[in-house]
Amino acid sequence: MIQNGRRRRTTAQSIAALSIGGMTVARTMVDRALADELRAACMAVALNLDGWDKKSKSKSGKSKRSQPLRAA
């Protein structure tokens, strides 16, 4: 199936690769602040790939999430 001009499977595979790769690289980094920045960047791009970042905003235009997700 096609959604937003892209194949849904391709989008799903891209999101998975970005998420797994970003977390793997971030966990190898010594600089925790830089690792957090990398994870945040990966998450922003992954959410944007399928338009989830737009769906998660409230009517006021602000994100419904009060705090960013933290890795365990």
PDB file of C-alpha atoms in Angstrom, residues 9-47:
ATOM      1  CA  ARG A   9       6.708  -1.030   4.272  1.00  0.00           C
ATOM      2  CA  THR A  10       9.615   1.166   3.182  1.00  0.00           C
ATOM      3  CA  THR A  11       8.639   3.802   5.727  1.00  0.00           C
ATOM      4  CA  ALA A  12       8.355   1.185   8.488  1.00  0.00           C
ATOM      5  CA  GLN A  13      11.743  -0.296   7.623  1.00  0.00           C
ATOM      6  CA  SER A  14      13.316   3.165   7.575  1.00  0.00           C
ATOM      7  CA  ILE A  15      11.895   4.013  10.994  1.00  0.00           C
ATOM      8  CA  ALA A  16      13.128   0.703  12.436  1.00  0.00           C
ATOM      9  CA  ALA A  17      16.631   1.153  11.003  1.00  0.00           C
ATOM     10  CA  LEU A  18      16.838   4.734  12.235  1.00  0.00           C
ATOM     11  CA  SER A  19      15.634   3.802  15.712  1.00  0.00           C
ATOM     12  CA  ILE A  20      17.886   0.764  16.141  1.00  0.00           C
ATOM     13  CA  GLY A  21      20.906   2.410  14.561  1.00  0.00           C
ATOM     14  CA  GLY A  22      20.508   5.628  16.525  1.00  0.00           C
ATOM     15  CA  MET A  23      20.226   3.782  19.825  1.00  0.00           C
ATOM     16  CA  THR A  24      23.172   1.518  19.009  1.00  0.00           C
ATOM     17  CA  VAL A  25      25.446   4.432  18.151  1.00  0.00           C
ATOM     18  CA  ALA A  26      24.256   6.509  21.122  1.00  0.00           C
ATOM     19  CA  ARG A  27      25.034   3.696  23.559  1.00  0.00           C
ATOM     20  CA  THR A  28      28.630   3.536  22.335  1.00  0.00           C
ATOM     21  CA  MET A  29      29.231   7.254  22.883  1.00  0.00           C
ATOM     22  CA  VAL A  30      31.132   8.495  25.923  1.00  0.00           C
ATOM     23  CA  ASP A  31      29.601  11.996  25.816  1.00  0.00           C
ATOM     24  CA  ARG A  32      26.109  11.485  27.334  1.00  0.00           C
ATOM     25  CA  ALA A  33      24.866  14.904  26.221  1.00  0.00           C
ATOM     26  CA  LEU A  34      25.829  14.165  22.628  1.00  0.00           C
ATOM     27  CA  ALA A  35      24.238  10.706  22.890  1.00  0.00           C
ATOM     28  CA  ASP A  36      20.990  12.285  24.149  1.00  0.00           C
ATOM     29  CA  GLU A  37      21.113  14.779  21.268  1.00  0.00           C
ATOM     30  CA  LEU A  38      21.577  11.951  18.756  1.00  0.00           C
ATOM     31  CA  ARG A  39      18.644   9.966  20.193  1.00  0.00           C
ATOM     32  CA  ALA A  40      16.422  13.059  20.145  1.00  0.00           C
ATOM     33  CA  ALA A  41      17.357  13.788  16.529  1.00  0.00           C
ATOM     34  CA  CYS A  42      16.647  10.197  15.474  1.00  0.00           C
ATOM     35  CA  MET A  43      13.301  10.230  17.241  1.00  0.00           C
ATOM     36  CA  ALA A  44      12.310  13.548  15.616  1.00  0.00           C
ATOM     37  CA  VAL A  45      13.124  12.250  12.133  1.00  0.00           C
ATOM     38  CA  ALA A  46      11.405   8.898  12.775  1.00  0.00           C
ATOM     39  CA  LEU A  47       8.230  10.632  13.966  1.00  0.00           C
TER      40      LEU A  47
END
